[in-house]
Amino acid sequence: MTVTAAQGPPDTEVRRSTRSGAVGLAGAAVNGAFGFVLTTVIVRAFGADGSGALFSVIGLVTIAGAICCFGADTGLMWAIPRRRLGPDGDAARLLPLAVLPTLALAGSVGAVCYAAAAPVARTLLDDADGTALIRLAAVCVPLIVASTVLLAAVRATRSVSAYVGVQFLLVPIARPILMIAAVSAGGGVLLGFAGWLLPLAAAVLFALALVVRPLGLFAGASLRPDRADWRAFWGFALPRAGSVAVDASSMWVGVLLTGALATQAEAGVFAAVGRYALAGLLIMQGLRVAIAPQLSRLLGAGQRGEAARVYRRTTLWIVLLSWPAYLVLAVFAPAFLRLFGAEFDSGAAGMTVLAVAMLVNVGVGLVQTVLLMSGNSRGHLLATVAGLALNVAACFVLIPRHGALGAAVAWSLGIVCENVLAAVLARWALGEPLFGRTLVLSAGATLAASGVAAGIGVLVAGRGLPGLAVCLGVLAAGLLALLADRRVRAALRNVRTQLRPAQTMPAQTQEVPS
């Protein structure tokens, strides 16, 4: 059943997206910080070879979990905001429809992987615990699927803070703590991988507790989906299943192919480089989980103008916060990699290439989210398949000769291809321009200012840690100087106003997650 949201004041939707986006960004900051801590712990504790094995098995289980989710997580994010919540609503019927088939598939895939653990380990891993690692990953595929699907239900039914608390705080904080405990106890790669998996069990329990009340699970809500529910839900989710597998594969296929076509040490270097590149996407991820249900509701109600306003405002924040980080990452790649140890220095060129590709990725904004929340999961699948196909083809050509650098170039080509196609399709979905004059001018100014700061750092102290320190100092001084501008202070006051609860909120036909 489609929910039609009542029209509110002109800035209601932008205010809502600003408030939920702020929570998402805060969570993304914590997630990114502890993700970096986790990567540092892994590479420092296990070295290039051990971290290559650990990252490879994490990549394998991530791809398997994404495939077994079969698009049901995004399906819940798209469908629940268009349904009625509570014991008298019809949203609860979607939960068993999403959970039961995916868990059955996860169990089957896990059993096959367990049986084939030895040959898979010989092909992909050089570690002595390779077979045991594959078997542990196989057993835990259902756990990964359950946490992913149930957390999607949390995001679609609760405020963004509930989702952020579990996915962006609990899981990433627990992982490095458990990893350090494993290393301190004398454990190897196998025990370290168990520490990576364990927080997902807690996430499942929290997610179950959080969805009970809004869905009315113990208050008489129907859990029996009808034929129309199956057709509508899986008609959207099945194309998304393919694109989710592609999304999960985009980096990890490079790690796996680097290990197979080059060496495990090269795979470890590429994985470390990829971790840095993905860290900058946490800003986009934080905003995506914040506004995805809102976009689904607006587009489902035919309010494309409001959806476009939310998209453009969100893209502006993504560019302002992400482009300086990626430019600094590209210029000072040697400094960042030196934090992992001298054996990772060879990844500097690959990191620079990836950082430039990520400027394109974040520059187009949440085009994939617009496509999915408009119901065009087939268009999203087209874009992701095109990107992955280019990535894999380039991997086979470049990795044997160039190792981690070849994998980085291949992934970068796939990133640019996918995002350009998705941007074209998202423009059609919104029916309005994706980028306005404010965004273009702000992006240009951001890139110029960051480039000047990076250039000063390189000229004064080079591309190492001293140069990075100089660059960050110049950026900090520039930000302080901006605060002297009356227009900048007025813009910050406007943002602060939007972060406050609105005095009057429009009537809704259901409780809408913020």
Tab-separated table of N, CA, C and O in Angstrom, residues 16 114 257 482:
chain	number	residue	atom	x	y	z
A	16	ARG	N	14.312	17.935	7.787
A	16	ARG	CA	14.369	16.538	8.240
A	16	ARG	C	15.642	15.873	7.744
A	16	ARG	O	16.303	15.140	8.475
A	114	TYR	N	31.384	-24.679	2.995
A	114	TYR	CA	32.032	-25.503	4.015
A	114	TYR	C	32.604	-26.769	3.388
A	114	TYR	O	33.735	-27.170	3.673
A	257	LEU	N	41.537	-11.365	-6.861
A	257	LEU	CA	42.279	-11.567	-8.103
A	257	LEU	C	43.751	-11.196	-7.952
A	257	LEU	O	44.616	-11.809	-8.590
A	482	LEU	N	37.663	31.622	7.249
A	482	LEU	CA	36.309	31.658	6.684
A	482	LEU	C	35.272	32.095	7.709
A	482	LEU	O	34.268	32.718	7.374
